Coordinates of C-alpha atoms in Angstrom, one line a residue:
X1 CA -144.4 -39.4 11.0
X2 CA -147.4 -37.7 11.9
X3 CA -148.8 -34.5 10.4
X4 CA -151.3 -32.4 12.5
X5 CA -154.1 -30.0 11.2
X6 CA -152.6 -26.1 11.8
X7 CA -155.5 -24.3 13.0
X8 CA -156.0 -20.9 11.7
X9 CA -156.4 -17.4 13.2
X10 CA -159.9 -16.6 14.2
X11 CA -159.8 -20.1 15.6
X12 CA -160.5 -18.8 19.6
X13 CA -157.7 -21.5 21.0
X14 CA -155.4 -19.6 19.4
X15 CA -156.1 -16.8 21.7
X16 CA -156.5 -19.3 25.0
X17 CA -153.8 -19.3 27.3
X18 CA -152.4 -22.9 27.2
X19 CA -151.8 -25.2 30.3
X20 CA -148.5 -26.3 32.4
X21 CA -147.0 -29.9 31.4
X22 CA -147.4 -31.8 34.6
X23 CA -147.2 -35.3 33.2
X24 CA -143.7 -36.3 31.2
X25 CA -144.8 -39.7 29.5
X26 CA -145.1 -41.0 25.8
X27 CA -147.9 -39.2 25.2
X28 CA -145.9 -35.8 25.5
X29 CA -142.5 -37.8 23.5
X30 CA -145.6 -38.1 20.5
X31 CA -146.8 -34.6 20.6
X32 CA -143.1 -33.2 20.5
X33 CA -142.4 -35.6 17.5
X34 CA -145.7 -34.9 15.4
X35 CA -145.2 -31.0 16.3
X36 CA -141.6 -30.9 14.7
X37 CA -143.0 -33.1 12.3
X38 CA -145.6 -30.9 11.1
X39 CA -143.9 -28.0 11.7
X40 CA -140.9 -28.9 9.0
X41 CA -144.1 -30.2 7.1
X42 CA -145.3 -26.4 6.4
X43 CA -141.8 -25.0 6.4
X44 CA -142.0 -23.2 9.3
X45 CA -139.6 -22.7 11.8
X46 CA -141.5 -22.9 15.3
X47 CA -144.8 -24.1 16.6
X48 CA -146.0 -23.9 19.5
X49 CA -149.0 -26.8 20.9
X50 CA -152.1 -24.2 20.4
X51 CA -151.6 -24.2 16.9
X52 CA -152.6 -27.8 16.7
X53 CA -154.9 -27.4 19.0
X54 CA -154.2 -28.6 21.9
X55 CA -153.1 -25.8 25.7
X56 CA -150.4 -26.9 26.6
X57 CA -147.0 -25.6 27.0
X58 CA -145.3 -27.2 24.4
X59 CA -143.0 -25.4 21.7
X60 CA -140.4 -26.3 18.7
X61 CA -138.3 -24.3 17.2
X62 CA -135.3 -24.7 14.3
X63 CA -134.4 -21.4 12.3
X64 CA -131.5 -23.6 10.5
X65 CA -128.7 -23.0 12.9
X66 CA -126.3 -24.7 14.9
X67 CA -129.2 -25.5 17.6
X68 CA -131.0 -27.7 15.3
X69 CA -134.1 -28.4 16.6
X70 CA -135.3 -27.5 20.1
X71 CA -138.2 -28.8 22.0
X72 CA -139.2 -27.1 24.8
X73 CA -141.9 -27.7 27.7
X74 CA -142.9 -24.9 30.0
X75 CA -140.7 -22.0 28.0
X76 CA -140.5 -18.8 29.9
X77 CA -138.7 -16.3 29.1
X78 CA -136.6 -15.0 31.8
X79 CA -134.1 -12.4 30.1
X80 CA -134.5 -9.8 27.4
X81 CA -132.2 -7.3 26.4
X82 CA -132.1 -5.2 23.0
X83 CA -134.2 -4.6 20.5
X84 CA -134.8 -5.9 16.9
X85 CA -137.8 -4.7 14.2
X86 CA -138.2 -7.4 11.1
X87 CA -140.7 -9.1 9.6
X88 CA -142.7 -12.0 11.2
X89 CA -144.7 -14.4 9.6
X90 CA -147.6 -17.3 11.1
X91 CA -148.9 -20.7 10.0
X92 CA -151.9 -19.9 11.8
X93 CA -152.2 -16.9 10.2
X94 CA -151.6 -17.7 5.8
X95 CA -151.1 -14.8 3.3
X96 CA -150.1 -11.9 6.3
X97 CA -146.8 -10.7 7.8
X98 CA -145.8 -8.2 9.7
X99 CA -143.0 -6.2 11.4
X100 CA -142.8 -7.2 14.5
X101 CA -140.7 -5.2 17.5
X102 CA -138.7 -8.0 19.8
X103 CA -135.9 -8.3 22.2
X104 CA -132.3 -9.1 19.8
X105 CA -131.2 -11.2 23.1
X106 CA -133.5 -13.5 25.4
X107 CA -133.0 -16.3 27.8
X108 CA -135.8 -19.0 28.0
X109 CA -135.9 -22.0 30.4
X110 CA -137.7 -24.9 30.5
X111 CA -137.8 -28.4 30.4
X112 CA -137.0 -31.3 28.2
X113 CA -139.2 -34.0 27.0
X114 CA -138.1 -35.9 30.1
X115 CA -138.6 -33.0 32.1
X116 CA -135.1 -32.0 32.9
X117 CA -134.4 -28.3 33.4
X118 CA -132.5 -26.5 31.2
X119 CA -131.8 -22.9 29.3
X120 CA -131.2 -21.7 26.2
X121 CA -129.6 -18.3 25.2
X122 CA -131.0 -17.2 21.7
X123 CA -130.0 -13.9 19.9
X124 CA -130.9 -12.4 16.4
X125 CA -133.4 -14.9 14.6
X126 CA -133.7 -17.5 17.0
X127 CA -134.8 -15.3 20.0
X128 CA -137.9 -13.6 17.4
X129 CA -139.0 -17.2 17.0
X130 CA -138.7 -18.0 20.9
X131 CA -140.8 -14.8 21.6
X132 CA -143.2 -15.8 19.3
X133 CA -144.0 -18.9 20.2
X134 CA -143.9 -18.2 23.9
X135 CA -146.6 -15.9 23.0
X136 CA -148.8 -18.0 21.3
X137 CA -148.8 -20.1 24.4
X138 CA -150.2 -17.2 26.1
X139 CA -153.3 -16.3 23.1
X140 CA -151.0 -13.6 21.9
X141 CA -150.9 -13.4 18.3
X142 CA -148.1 -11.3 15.9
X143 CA -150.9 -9.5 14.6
X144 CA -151.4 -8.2 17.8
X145 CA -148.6 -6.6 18.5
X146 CA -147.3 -5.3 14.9
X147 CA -146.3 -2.0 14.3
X148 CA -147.3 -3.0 10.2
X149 CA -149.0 -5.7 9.0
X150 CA -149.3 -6.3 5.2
X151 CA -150.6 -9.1 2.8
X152 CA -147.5 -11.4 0.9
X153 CA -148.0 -10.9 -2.4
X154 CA -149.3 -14.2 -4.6
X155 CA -147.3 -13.8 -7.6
X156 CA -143.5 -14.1 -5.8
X157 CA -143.8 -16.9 -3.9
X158 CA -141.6 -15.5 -1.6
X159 CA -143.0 -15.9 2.1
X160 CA -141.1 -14.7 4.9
X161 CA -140.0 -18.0 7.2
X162 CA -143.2 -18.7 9.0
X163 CA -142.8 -19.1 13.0

């Protein structure tokens, strides 16, 4: 079990566009485990490779649901329909959230850690954290694209799941 540093927003790699996986080997089967690793470390529920600072298109992602966790390599999101408005939190970004518009339905495909092909179909919940990670991999930030964004108050406690 290793746990990686999160690196924080103004940090400029979290703004850099991250690089295509070319090379499927151990190296990547070790990022993939330390990223879920720390991810379930800060009690998030995604993290994409930027916010450990390394571009490359690598995400995870478990909001608690029958998908457990998913790893993805090379995500694009090639469907979205709907819409949804909620609130949106970052590990790269402590103390804010934000309401966020996203799609309620998307379809992402990518590979596996092996670099097999293959597609997931994520509604509600698990499509907001899909979107967001995709768009980390791209330097986009929630912050960025808020209609609101607001400070969590100390005293509660009570974060809003971090993606």
């Amino acid at each position: 079990m290793a746990i990686r540093l999160i690196v924080k927003d103004p940090d400029p790699v979290l703004r850099e566009r991250a690089k295509e996986v070319t090379k499927f080997n151990a190296n990547l089967h070790k990022l993939l485990r330390d990223m879920a690793d720390t991810m379930y470390d800060a009690k998030g529920v995604g993290l994409a490779a930027p916010q450990i600072g390394i571009l490359k298109r690598v995400i995870v992602v478990d909001v608690g649901d029958e998908h457990g966790l998913i790893e993805m390599v090379n995500p694009e999101i090639v469907e979205r329909e709907g819409e949804q408005i909620g609130p949106e939190g970052c590990l790269s970004i402590p103390g804010l959230n934000g309401i966020v518009r996203r799609a309620q339905r998307v379809v992402v495909k990518g590979q596996d850690r092996d670099g097999n092909p293959f597609t997931v179909e994520a509604e509600g919940y698990l499509a907001r954290a899909f979107q967001h990670e995709v768009d980390h991999l791209n330097g986009v930030l929630f912050t960025d694209i808020a209609d609101e964004v607001y400070k969590i108050p100390e005293s509660t406690g009570q974060e809003e799941e971090e993606e």
